Amino acid sequence: MRYDAEHKERTRGRVLKEAAKAIRAEGPLRIGVAGVMAKAGLTHGGFYAHFASKDDLVVAAMSQMFDEASAKFDRLTAGKPPAAALRAYIDFYLSRQHRDARETGCPLPSLSADLPRLGVAARQEFAAGVAGLTARIGGLLSALGRPDAELLASSSLAELVGALSLARSVADPKQSEVILKASRNALKLRLGLAESDPPRQARRSIRRESERTRPNAP
Amino acid sequence: MRYDAEHKERTRGRVLKEAAKAIRAEGPLRIGVAGVMAKAGLTHGGFYAHFASKDDLVVAAMSQMFDEASAKFDRLTAGKPPAAALRAYIDFYLSRQHRDARETGCPLPSLSADLPRLGVAARQEFAAGVAGLTARIGGLLSALGRPDAELLASSSLAELVGALSLARSVADPKQSEVILKASRNALKLRLGLAESDPPRQARRSIRRESERTRPNAP
DNA sequence: TGTACATCAGTGAACGCGCGTTCACTGATGTAC
DNA sequence: TGTACATCAGTGAACGCGCGTTCACTGATGTAC
């Protein structure tokens, strides 16, 4: 090897990371090989030393995105009692920040519309991602003692994904906020996490208290 | 006028209808002017007698789709008491048929991922469509006496859209069915429409009975 | 230690294709006389 | 009623651009002696 053993691997990783961002921001159809390579500091010709085709890149990048999404979930929920963990994830998922950060956000809303038209490999990768997130949410729900945890998790994930998609698509910022807030409230309510979004200035203390008094909190 | 007065208008309508189908099936990026015109029985050159650009077509086709979606809603719910109407819409929306009929289905799941990247005009059209459907669902919910009808409608629409998107994207048919069923059940439950999906052979009689005994039924 | 050689990640020009858009033209049909 | 003319929806060739992919080449670096 002319370069050290990990050199090519590191380059591939850089390309994948840029692709994962670009695909979420622009969609798998709108991104270009040349653009992604340029972002990784390379020229387009070298692309085929790392990937067999653009489709191959998309599939590999999806795996990358779901790894990031899982890591995000774990970071947000680690060390929290299940109710607080779920609340944290819902608040993150349906936040203005997440809505406006397509590049680094959850891959599900970004990809769901284009995926039915992509290949089987991409859809399997996606299916694994959906299953993974559902299981994570389901785990927290059964820790809360919900017997219907798995189905409720699927339903909750659907609402998260749908609400974020709609909030991102709508032209009017007010309408977008309403969509996010409606689903934040509805989800917390139906998962037994809170009565509703508390008023802004009271939020912090109420949350602290509800965590202290919640039965499953340690 | 060399052709009768409505001739051009009818042609435009035909193109729009084909565009509305193609866009939902393939996405606004994947469709081509030539393909749509061919489906309408024309050659691509004539396109610019009807539309200023491809983007213009997409916006106009979106309006067409939402008209179709509203008509569908009205057809499914007309003459039914609110609970039965909502149940009918949920069952339609989260059915295998709807999942597999992207061409003629609801535009929200098909377009949500691509829309943030389209122009303002398209997003305003979309926003109007979202508001329209939310209002229709909200109307039924407040007829059921829910004080939080509008917010609950937004939340429900989010779950419908998200569940259909995920069910369409996933590779495994079993997993897809589970996603649809989980949200059908969860939605009916939280909207107070039924306990859960009844077993197949009992469904018809149970539904009849629950309609008879439901307070808002005539 | 120093020099010649081999390797291969990355370069950049080129190809071919599809697609949005333009435009000169056609020919079916309504109108004027 | 019949004929010449005017209109304009629709045709189809052509253009230009972007993009995925190919390929001959480069040059930095590790290895052999």
Short mmCIF file of C-alpha atoms (C1' of nucleotides) in Angstrom, two decimals:
data_model
loop_
_atom_site.label_atom_id
_atom_site.label_comp_id
_atom_site.label_asym_id
_atom_site.label_seq_id
_atom_site.Cartn_x
_atom_site.Cartn_y
_atom_site.Cartn_z
CA MET A 1 0.00 0.00 0.00
CA ARG A 2 1.33 3.39 -0.96
CA TYR A 3 -0.81 5.22 1.59
CA ASP A 4 -1.24 3.83 5.08
CA ALA A 5 -3.79 1.09 5.44
CA GLU A 6 -6.65 3.25 6.70
CA HIS A 7 -6.23 6.09 4.22
CA LYS A 8 -8.79 4.89 1.66
CA GLU A 9 -11.22 3.87 4.37
CA ARG A 10 -11.08 7.32 5.91
CA THR A 11 -11.72 8.96 2.55
CA ARG A 12 -14.69 6.70 1.96
CA GLY A 13 -16.02 7.65 5.36
CA ARG A 14 -15.70 11.33 4.53
CA VAL A 15 -17.59 10.90 1.28
CA LEU A 16 -20.30 8.90 3.03
CA LYS A 17 -20.78 11.53 5.66
CA GLU A 18 -21.15 14.28 3.10
CA ALA A 19 -23.50 12.13 1.05
CA ALA A 20 -25.63 11.41 4.10
CA LYS A 21 -25.98 15.12 4.73
CA ALA A 22 -26.63 16.05 1.12
CA ILE A 23 -29.22 13.33 0.61
CA ARG A 24 -31.24 14.43 3.61
CA ALA A 25 -31.00 18.06 2.55
CA GLU A 26 -31.65 17.67 -1.17
CA GLY A 27 -33.08 14.22 -1.64
CA PRO A 28 -31.44 11.21 -3.28
CA LEU A 29 -32.44 12.41 -6.75
CA ARG A 30 -31.22 15.96 -6.51
CA ILE A 31 -27.73 15.25 -5.22
CA GLY A 32 -24.89 14.75 -7.67
CA VAL A 33 -21.79 12.64 -7.50
CA ALA A 34 -19.58 15.61 -8.36
CA GLY A 35 -21.10 17.79 -5.65
CA VAL A 36 -20.70 15.23 -2.91
CA MET A 37 -17.10 14.54 -3.90
CA ALA A 38 -16.33 18.25 -3.96
CA LYS A 39 -17.70 18.61 -0.42
CA ALA A 40 -15.39 15.82 0.64
CA GLY A 41 -12.49 17.73 -0.95
CA LEU A 42 -12.12 15.46 -3.96
CA THR A 43 -12.84 15.47 -7.68
CA HIS A 44 -15.60 13.38 -9.16
CA GLY A 45 -13.37 10.98 -11.07
CA GLY A 46 -12.22 9.22 -7.96
CA PHE A 47 -15.73 8.34 -6.94
CA TYR A 48 -15.73 4.93 -8.59
CA ALA A 49 -12.73 3.79 -6.61
CA HIS A 50 -15.09 3.81 -3.60
CA PHE A 51 -18.57 3.07 -4.90
CA ALA A 52 -19.95 1.00 -7.75
CA SER A 53 -22.56 3.59 -8.71
CA LYS A 54 -24.58 6.49 -7.40
CA ASP A 55 -27.28 4.07 -6.24
CA ASP A 56 -24.65 2.18 -4.30
CA LEU A 57 -23.65 5.44 -2.60
CA VAL A 58 -27.25 6.18 -1.64
CA VAL A 59 -27.69 2.80 0.01
CA ALA A 60 -24.40 3.10 1.89
CA ALA A 61 -25.25 6.64 2.96
CA MET A 62 -28.58 5.49 4.36
CA SER A 63 -26.85 3.10 6.67
CA GLN A 64 -24.70 6.00 7.79
CA MET A 65 -27.75 8.17 8.47
CA PHE A 66 -29.48 5.54 10.54
CA ASP A 67 -26.35 5.04 12.58
CA GLU A 68 -26.36 8.75 13.29
CA ALA A 69 -30.08 8.68 14.12
CA SER A 70 -29.65 5.80 16.57
CA ALA A 71 -26.75 7.55 18.21
CA LYS A 72 -28.87 10.68 18.53
CA PHE A 73 -31.67 8.74 20.19
CA ASP A 74 -29.29 7.11 22.62
CA ARG A 75 -27.61 10.40 23.44
CA LEU A 76 -30.97 12.06 24.14
CA THR A 77 -32.35 9.28 26.29
CA ALA A 78 -29.28 7.89 28.04
CA GLY A 79 -29.50 7.92 31.80
CA LYS A 80 -33.06 9.24 31.88
CA PRO A 81 -36.06 7.42 33.33
CA PRO A 82 -38.32 6.19 30.52
CA ALA A 83 -40.95 8.94 30.74
CA ALA A 84 -38.36 11.71 30.71
CA ALA A 85 -36.48 9.95 27.92
CA LEU A 86 -39.55 9.77 25.73
CA ARG A 87 -40.43 13.35 26.47
CA ALA A 88 -36.92 14.43 25.52
CA TYR A 89 -37.07 12.56 22.25
CA ILE A 90 -40.49 13.96 21.34
CA ASP A 91 -39.39 17.48 22.21
CA PHE A 92 -36.29 17.10 20.09
CA TYR A 93 -38.06 15.46 17.16
CA LEU A 94 -40.84 18.01 16.95
CA SER A 95 -38.68 21.05 17.62
CA ARG A 96 -38.13 23.99 15.30
CA GLN A 97 -34.43 23.13 15.27
CA HIS A 98 -35.01 19.63 13.98
CA ARG A 99 -37.50 20.92 11.42
CA ASP A 100 -34.91 23.35 10.10
CA ALA A 101 -31.96 20.97 10.21
CA ARG A 102 -32.79 18.55 7.45
CA GLU A 103 -29.10 17.93 6.75
CA THR A 104 -28.46 16.32 10.09
CA GLY A 105 -31.95 15.26 11.12
CA CYS A 106 -33.83 11.99 11.15
CA PRO A 107 -33.70 10.25 7.77
CA LEU A 108 -37.26 8.96 7.88
CA PRO A 109 -39.14 12.12 6.85
CA SER A 110 -36.46 13.07 4.33
CA LEU A 111 -36.49 9.79 2.49
CA SER A 112 -39.95 8.34 2.87
CA ALA A 113 -41.40 9.88 -0.28
CA ASP A 114 -38.54 8.96 -2.59
CA LEU A 115 -37.93 5.50 -1.24
CA PRO A 116 -40.76 3.61 -2.84
CA ARG A 117 -39.10 4.49 -6.14
CA LEU A 118 -35.60 3.41 -5.12
CA GLY A 119 -34.24 -0.12 -5.25
CA VAL A 120 -34.86 -3.00 -2.88
CA ALA A 121 -31.51 -2.56 -1.13
CA ALA A 122 -32.42 1.00 -0.15
CA ARG A 123 -35.82 -0.05 1.10
CA GLN A 124 -34.35 -2.82 3.21
CA GLU A 125 -31.93 -0.39 4.75
CA PHE A 126 -34.87 1.90 5.47
CA ALA A 127 -36.95 -0.92 6.92
CA ALA A 128 -34.13 -1.77 9.30
CA GLY A 129 -33.98 1.87 10.36
CA VAL A 130 -37.72 1.99 11.02
CA ALA A 131 -37.59 -1.25 12.97
CA GLY A 132 -34.68 0.02 15.04
CA LEU A 133 -36.35 3.26 16.04
CA THR A 134 -39.65 1.52 16.74
CA ALA A 135 -37.89 -0.95 19.00
CA ARG A 136 -36.15 1.85 20.88
CA ILE A 137 -39.40 3.71 21.48
CA GLY A 138 -41.17 0.45 22.26
CA GLY A 139 -38.53 -0.37 24.83
CA LEU A 140 -39.20 2.82 26.72
CA LEU A 141 -42.95 2.29 26.50
CA SER A 142 -42.80 -1.19 27.92
CA ALA A 143 -40.53 0.11 30.67
CA LEU A 144 -43.49 2.37 31.44
CA GLY A 145 -45.63 -0.73 31.72
CA ARG A 146 -47.63 -0.34 28.50
CA PRO A 147 -48.71 -3.81 27.35
CA ASP A 148 -49.30 -2.53 23.80
CA ALA A 149 -45.80 -1.03 23.66
CA GLU A 150 -44.76 -2.28 20.23
CA LEU A 151 -47.90 -1.14 18.40
CA LEU A 152 -48.03 2.12 20.28
CA ALA A 153 -44.41 2.74 19.34
CA SER A 154 -45.20 2.22 15.66
CA SER A 155 -48.14 4.60 15.91
CA SER A 156 -46.04 7.20 17.73
CA LEU A 157 -43.22 7.02 15.22
CA ALA A 158 -45.74 7.49 12.42
CA GLU A 159 -47.02 10.64 14.06
CA LEU A 160 -43.51 11.98 14.64
CA VAL A 161 -42.55 11.40 11.03
CA GLY A 162 -45.80 12.75 9.62
CA ALA A 163 -45.83 15.85 11.77
CA LEU A 164 -42.24 16.73 10.94
CA SER A 165 -42.86 16.16 7.24
CA LEU A 166 -45.90 18.40 7.22
CA ALA A 167 -44.23 21.07 9.34
CA ARG A 168 -41.36 21.16 6.87
CA SER A 169 -43.56 21.36 3.82
CA VAL A 170 -45.95 24.08 4.80
CA ALA A 171 -45.21 27.63 3.66
CA ASP A 172 -46.54 29.56 6.64
CA PRO A 173 -44.30 29.46 9.77
CA LYS A 174 -47.31 29.86 12.08
CA GLN A 175 -49.04 26.88 10.55
CA SER A 176 -45.81 24.94 10.84
CA GLU A 177 -45.54 25.72 14.54
CA VAL A 178 -49.12 24.65 15.13
CA ILE A 179 -48.49 21.29 13.48
CA LEU A 180 -45.45 20.65 15.66
CA LYS A 181 -47.16 21.74 18.84
CA ALA A 182 -50.36 19.78 18.18
CA SER A 183 -48.40 16.56 17.80
CA ARG A 184 -46.12 17.25 20.73
CA ASN A 185 -49.16 17.66 22.94
CA ALA A 186 -51.12 14.78 21.48
CA LEU A 187 -48.21 12.39 21.77
CA LYS A 188 -47.37 13.25 25.35
CA LEU A 189 -51.02 13.01 26.26
CA ARG A 190 -51.65 9.63 24.72
CA LEU A 191 -48.39 8.17 25.99
CA GLY A 192 -49.22 9.39 29.49
CA LEU A 193 -46.20 11.70 29.67
CA ALA A 194 -47.84 15.04 30.47
CA GLU A 195 -51.16 16.83 30.28
CA SER A 196 -50.07 19.23 27.53
CA ASP A 197 -47.36 21.73 26.68
CA PRO A 198 -47.07 23.83 29.82
CA PRO A 199 -46.78 27.61 29.37
CA ARG A 200 -43.23 28.70 28.54
CA GLN A 201 -42.10 30.28 31.79
CA ALA A 202 -43.44 27.41 33.90
CA ARG A 203 -42.10 24.62 31.75
CA ARG A 204 -38.79 23.95 33.41
CA SER A 205 -40.07 23.61 36.95
CA ILE A 206 -43.11 21.60 35.96
CA ARG A 207 -40.96 19.16 34.07
CA ARG A 208 -38.66 18.72 37.04
CA GLU A 209 -41.58 18.07 39.30
CA SER A 210 -43.34 15.64 36.99
CA GLU A 211 -40.15 13.64 36.76
CA ARG A 212 -39.84 13.48 40.50
CA THR A 213 -43.43 12.33 41.03
CA ARG A 214 -43.67 9.95 38.07
CA PRO A 215 -43.91 6.33 39.32
CA ASN A 216 -41.28 4.85 36.96
CA ALA A 217 -38.67 7.47 37.67
CA PRO A 218 -35.84 6.08 39.81
CA MET B 1 -60.98 30.63 -32.46
CA ARG B 2 -60.22 27.80 -34.88
CA TYR B 3 -61.20 25.11 -32.39
CA ASP B 4 -64.28 25.52 -30.24
CA ALA B 5 -63.88 27.69 -27.20
CA GLU B 6 -63.31 24.89 -24.69
CA HIS B 7 -60.90 22.84 -26.76
CA LYS B 8 -57.68 24.23 -25.30
CA GLU B 9 -59.10 24.19 -21.79
CA ARG B 10 -60.00 20.52 -22.10
CA THR B 11 -56.51 19.67 -23.34
CA ARG B 12 -54.96 21.53 -20.43
CA GLY B 13 -57.21 19.60 -18.07
CA ARG B 14 -56.07 16.31 -19.58
CA VAL B 15 -52.41 17.25 -19.19
CA LEU B 16 -53.00 18.35 -15.60
CA LYS B 17 -54.72 15.11 -14.72
CA GLU B 18 -51.88 13.03 -16.12
CA ALA B 19 -49.33 15.24 -14.39
CA ALA B 20 -51.15 14.88 -11.08
CA LYS B 21 -50.99 11.11 -11.39
CA ALA B 22 -47.38 11.00 -12.56
CA ILE B 23 -46.15 13.36 -9.85
CA ARG B 24 -47.69 11.28 -7.09
CA ALA B 25 -46.33 8.09 -8.60
CA GLU B 26 -42.84 9.25 -9.52
CA GLY B 27 -42.28 12.47 -7.63
CA PRO B 28 -42.04 15.98 -9.03
CA LEU B 29 -38.37 15.52 -9.89
CA ARG B 30 -38.61 12.24 -11.71
CA ILE B 31 -41.44 13.13 -14.04
CA GLY B 32 -40.66 14.62 -17.44
CA VAL B 33 -42.54 17.08 -19.57
CA ALA B 34 -42.36 14.77 -22.58
CA GLY B 35 -43.71 11.78 -20.65
CA VAL B 36 -46.69 13.64 -19.25
CA MET B 37 -47.56 15.10 -22.64
CA ALA B 38 -47.32 11.65 -24.23
CA LYS B 39 -49.73 10.23 -21.65
CA ALA B 40 -52.13 13.02 -22.56
CA GLY B 41 -51.77 12.00 -26.21
CA LEU B 42 -49.65 14.97 -27.26
CA THR B 43 -46.06 15.74 -28.19
CA HIS B 44 -43.83 17.70 -25.86
CA GLY B 45 -43.53 20.78 -28.05
CA GLY B 46 -47.06 21.89 -27.34
CA PHE B 47 -46.47 21.97 -23.61
CA TYR B 48 -45.51 25.64 -23.49
CA ALA B 49 -48.80 26.71 -25.01
CA HIS B 50 -50.36 25.61 -21.71
CA PHE B 51 -47.73 26.11 -19.02
CA ALA B 52 -44.90 28.56 -18.47
CA SER B 53 -42.47 25.92 -17.23
CA LYS B 54 -42.26 22.53 -15.62
CA ASP B 55 -42.42 24.17 -12.19
CA ASP B 56 -45.61 25.91 -13.23
CA LEU B 57 -47.06 22.53 -14.18
CA VAL B 58 -46.15 21.04 -10.80
CA VAL B 59 -47.90 23.83 -8.92
CA ALA B 60 -51.01 23.58 -11.08
CA ALA B 61 -51.04 19.80 -10.75
CA MET B 62 -50.89 20.09 -6.98
CA SER B 63 -54.07 22.08 -6.95
CA GLN B 64 -55.62 19.33 -9.07
CA MET B 65 -54.49 16.64 -6.62
CA PHE B 66 -55.91 18.41 -3.61
CA ASP B 67 -59.22 18.87 -5.39
CA GLU B 68 -59.28 15.13 -5.97
CA ALA B 69 -58.32 14.46 -2.34
CA SER B 70 -61.09 16.70 -1.01
CA ALA B 71 -63.60 15.06 -3.29
CA LYS B 72 -62.44 11.67 -2.04
CA PHE B 73 -62.90 12.74 1.56
CA ASP B 74 -66.36 14.05 0.87
CA ARG B 75 -67.36 10.94 -1.03
CA LEU B 76 -66.19 8.70 1.82
CA THR B 77 -67.86 10.65 4.58
CA ALA B 78 -71.01 12.02 2.94
CA GLY B 79 -74.20 11.08 4.71
CA LYS B 80 -72.44 9.27 7.55
CA PRO B 81 -72.60 10.23 11.23
CA PRO B 82 -69.27 11.75 12.33
CA ALA B 83 -67.87 8.68 14.06
CA ALA B 84 -68.62 6.40 11.14
CA ALA B 85 -67.31 9.02 8.72
CA LEU B 86 -63.99 9.26 10.56
CA ARG B 87 -63.71 5.51 10.77
CA ALA B 88 -64.34 5.21 7.05
CA TYR B 89 -61.67 7.77 6.26
CA ILE B 90 -59.10 6.16 8.54
CA ASP B 91 -59.83 2.73 7.10
CA PHE B 92 -59.46 4.05 3.58
CA TYR B 93 -56.35 6.06 4.31
CA LEU B 94 -54.49 3.27 6.04
CA SER B 95 -55.61 0.49 3.71
CA ARG B 96 -53.39 -1.69 1.56
CA GLN B 97 -55.19 -0.32 -1.50
CA HIS B 98 -54.31 3.26 -0.68
CA ARG B 99 -50.75 2.28 0.12
CA ASP B 100 -50.40 0.63 -3.28
CA ALA B 101 -52.21 3.32 -5.26
CA ARG B 102 -49.75 6.18 -5.11
CA GLU B 103 -50.92 7.48 -8.49
CA THR B 104 -54.38 8.32 -7.28
CA GLY B 105 -53.86 8.59 -3.52
CA CYS B 106 -53.50 11.45 -1.09
CA PRO B 107 -50.84 13.94 -2.21
CA LEU B 108 -49.50 14.62 1.26
CA PRO B 109 -47.28 11.56 1.73
CA SER B 110 -46.15 11.64 -1.89
CA LEU B 111 -45.01 15.23 -1.86
CA SER B 112 -43.95 16.02 1.67
CA ALA B 113 -40.30 15.06 1.26
CA ASP B 114 -39.74 16.92 -1.99
CA LEU B 115 -41.71 20.02 -1.13
CA PRO B 116 -39.27 21.81 1.12
CA ARG B 117 -37.02 22.00 -1.92
CA LEU B 118 -39.67 23.30 -4.29
CA GLY B 119 -40.71 26.92 -4.70
CA VAL B 120 -42.94 29.01 -2.48
CA ALA B 121 -45.92 28.67 -4.79
CA ALA B 122 -45.85 24.89 -4.44
CA ARG B 123 -45.53 25.11 -0.69
CA GLN B 124 -48.47 27.47 -0.43
CA GLU B 125 -50.59 25.12 -2.48
CA PHE B 126 -49.52 22.33 -0.15
CA ALA B 127 -50.26 24.38 2.95
CA ALA B 128 -53.76 25.05 1.67
CA GLY B 129 -54.23 21.34 1.11
CA VAL B 130 -53.07 20.50 4.63
CA ALA B 131 -55.33 23.17 6.12
CA GLY B 132 -58.28 21.89 4.11
CA LEU B 133 -57.92 18.29 5.23
CA THR B 134 -57.27 19.32 8.83
CA ALA B 135 -60.43 21.41 8.82
CA ARG B 136 -62.48 18.53 7.41
CA ILE B 137 -61.24 16.12 10.07
CA GLY B 138 -61.58 18.81 12.72
CA GLY B 139 -65.18 19.38 11.68
CA LEU B 140 -66.04 15.76 12.31
CA LEU B 141 -64.21 15.78 15.62
CA SER B 142 -66.03 18.81 16.93
CA ALA B 143 -69.29 17.24 15.76
CA LEU B 144 -68.29 14.45 18.15
CA GLY B 145 -68.00 17.05 20.88
CA ARG B 146 -64.20 17.13 21.20
CA PRO B 147 -63.19 20.56 22.48
CA ASP B 148 -59.63 20.10 21.20
CA ALA B 149 -60.91 19.22 17.73
CA GLU B 150 -58.56 21.37 15.67
CA LEU B 151 -55.35 20.27 17.38
CA LEU B 152 -56.46 16.66 17.51
CA ALA B 153 -57.20 16.84 13.80
CA SER B 154 -53.69 18.09 13.08
CA SER B 155 -52.22 15.32 15.17
CA SER B 156 -54.38 12.69 13.49
CA LEU B 157 -53.51 13.89 10.02
CA ALA B 158 -49.83 13.73 10.94
CA GLU B 159 -50.21 10.13 11.99
CA LEU B 160 -52.14 9.22 8.85
CA VAL B 161 -49.50 10.77 6.64
CA GLY B 162 -46.57 9.34 8.57
CA ALA B 163 -47.99 5.84 8.77
CA LEU B 164 -48.77 5.71 5.07
CA SER B 165 -45.32 7.06 4.20
CA LEU B 166 -43.59 4.46 6.32
CA ALA B 167 -45.82 1.64 5.11
CA ARG B 168 -44.96 2.56 1.54
CA SER B 169 -41.24 2.78 2.15
CA VAL B 170 -40.61 -0.43 4.00
CA ALA B 171 -39.43 -3.46 2.03
CA ASP B 172 -41.14 -6.22 3.99
CA PRO B 173 -44.92 -6.54 3.35
CA LYS B 174 -45.51 -7.92 6.86
CA GLN B 175 -43.81 -4.93 8.45
CA SER B 176 -45.85 -2.66 6.21
CA GLU B 177 -49.11 -4.26 7.33
CA VAL B 178 -48.13 -3.90 10.96
CA ILE B 179 -47.48 -0.19 10.53
CA LEU B 180 -50.88 0.35 8.92
CA LYS B 181 -52.72 -1.70 11.50
CA ALA B 182 -50.96 -0.12 14.48
CA SER B 183 -52.00 3.35 13.39
CA ARG B 184 -55.52 2.31 12.43
CA ASN B 185 -56.00 0.95 15.92
CA ALA B 186 -54.25 3.77 17.72
CA LEU B 187 -56.18 6.44 15.85
CA LYS B 188 -59.58 4.87 16.42
CA LEU B 189 -58.74 4.35 20.04
CA ARG B 190 -57.58 7.87 20.76
CA LEU B 191 -60.41 9.45 18.79
CA GLY B 192 -62.92 7.33 20.68
CA LEU B 193 -64.14 5.53 17.58
CA ALA B 194 -63.62 1.89 18.55
CA GLU B 195 -61.69 -0.26 20.95
CA SER B 196 -59.39 -1.72 18.28
CA ASP B 197 -59.53 -3.60 14.98
CA PRO B 198 -62.12 -6.32 15.67
CA PRO B 199 -61.39 -9.83 14.34
CA ARG B 200 -62.21 -10.17 10.65
CA GLN B 201 -65.36 -12.25 10.73
CA ALA B 202 -66.94 -10.19 13.51
CA ARG B 203 -66.08 -6.81 12.08
CA ARG B 204 -69.21 -6.09 10.08
CA SER B 205 -71.72 -6.82 12.83
CA ILE B 206 -69.71 -5.05 15.50
CA ARG B 207 -69.43 -1.96 13.36
CA ARG B 208 -73.18 -1.94 12.72
CA GLU B 209 -73.87 -2.22 16.40
CA SER B 210 -71.40 0.44 17.46
CA GLU B 211 -72.98 2.80 14.96
CA ARG B 212 -76.42 2.10 16.33
CA THR B 213 -75.38 2.69 19.91
CA ARG B 214 -73.07 5.67 19.28
CA PRO B 215 -74.66 8.85 20.66
CA ASN B 216 -74.03 11.02 17.60
CA ALA B 217 -75.43 8.53 15.10
CA PRO B 218 -78.86 9.54 13.78
"C1'" DT C 1 21.50 5.47 4.08
"C1'" DG C 2 20.35 6.32 -0.65
"C1'" DT C 3 18.32 5.37 -5.10
"C1'" DA C 4 15.21 3.14 -8.52
"C1'" DC C 5 10.99 1.15 -8.90
"C1'" DA C 6 6.06 -0.17 -8.13
"C1'" DT C 7 1.63 0.97 -6.49
"C1'" DC C 8 -2.75 3.04 -6.50
"C1'" DA C 9 -5.79 6.99 -4.66
"C1'" DG C 10 -6.99 10.65 -6.92
"C1'" DT C 11 -7.23 13.84 -11.33
"C1'" DG C 12 -9.59 15.88 -15.11
"C1'" DA C 13 -10.97 15.55 -19.89
"C1'" DA C 14 -14.34 13.31 -22.54
"C1'" DC C 15 -18.61 10.67 -23.76
"C1'" DG C 16 -23.38 9.87 -24.06
"C1'" DC C 17 -27.79 10.40 -22.56
"C1'" DG C 18 -32.01 12.58 -20.90
"C1'" DC C 19 -34.43 16.50 -20.20
"C1'" DG C 20 -36.27 21.39 -20.23
"C1'" DT C 21 -36.91 24.72 -23.47
"C1'" DT C 22 -37.19 27.07 -28.13
"C1'" DC C 23 -38.87 27.77 -32.61
"C1'" DA C 24 -40.14 27.49 -37.44
"C1'" DC C 25 -43.63 25.06 -39.38
"C1'" DT C 26 -48.20 22.41 -40.28
"C1'" DG C 27 -52.79 21.53 -41.10
"C1'" DA C 28 -57.44 21.25 -39.31
"C1'" DT C 29 -61.02 24.23 -38.66
"C1'" DG C 30 -63.81 28.59 -38.25
"C1'" DT C 31 -64.79 33.00 -40.66
"C1'" DA C 32 -65.46 36.40 -44.42
"C1'" DC C 33 -67.14 37.28 -48.64
"C1'" DT D 1 -73.65 27.48 -50.95
"C1'" DG D 2 -68.84 27.60 -52.12
"C1'" DT D 3 -64.15 29.27 -51.96
"C1'" DA D 4 -60.06 31.81 -50.14
"C1'" DC D 5 -58.08 33.22 -46.14
"C1'" DA D 6 -56.69 33.59 -41.18
"C1'" DT D 7 -55.92 31.46 -36.87
"C1'" DC D 8 -53.56 28.84 -33.55
"C1'" DA D 9 -53.22 24.16 -31.07
"C1'" DG D 10 -50.11 21.01 -31.80
"C1'" DT D 11 -45.64 19.01 -34.23
"C1'" DG D 12 -40.94 17.63 -34.22
"C1'" DA D 13 -36.18 18.92 -34.93
"C1'" DA D 14 -32.67 21.19 -32.53
"C1'" DC D 15 -30.04 23.37 -28.66
"C1'" DG D 16 -27.71 23.52 -24.39
"C1'" DC D 17 -26.94 21.97 -20.04
"C1'" DG D 18 -26.13 18.84 -16.18
"C1'" DC D 19 -25.04 14.54 -14.71
"C1'" DG D 20 -23.43 9.60 -14.30
"C1'" DT D 21 -19.79 7.09 -15.91
"C1'" DT D 22 -15.23 5.92 -18.19
"C1'" DC D 23 -10.43 6.09 -18.75
"C1'" DA D 24 -5.66 7.33 -19.58
"C1'" DC D 25 -2.72 9.58 -16.73
"C1'" DT D 26 -0.24 11.62 -12.44
"C1'" DG D 27 2.45 11.97 -8.56
"C1'" DA D 28 3.01 11.10 -3.69
"C1'" DT D 29 4.53 7.54 -1.01
"C1'" DG D 30 6.07 2.84 0.54
"C1'" DT D 31 9.27 -0.98 -0.66
"C1'" DA D 32 13.36 -3.45 -2.49
"C1'" DC D 33 17.97 -3.58 -3.00
#
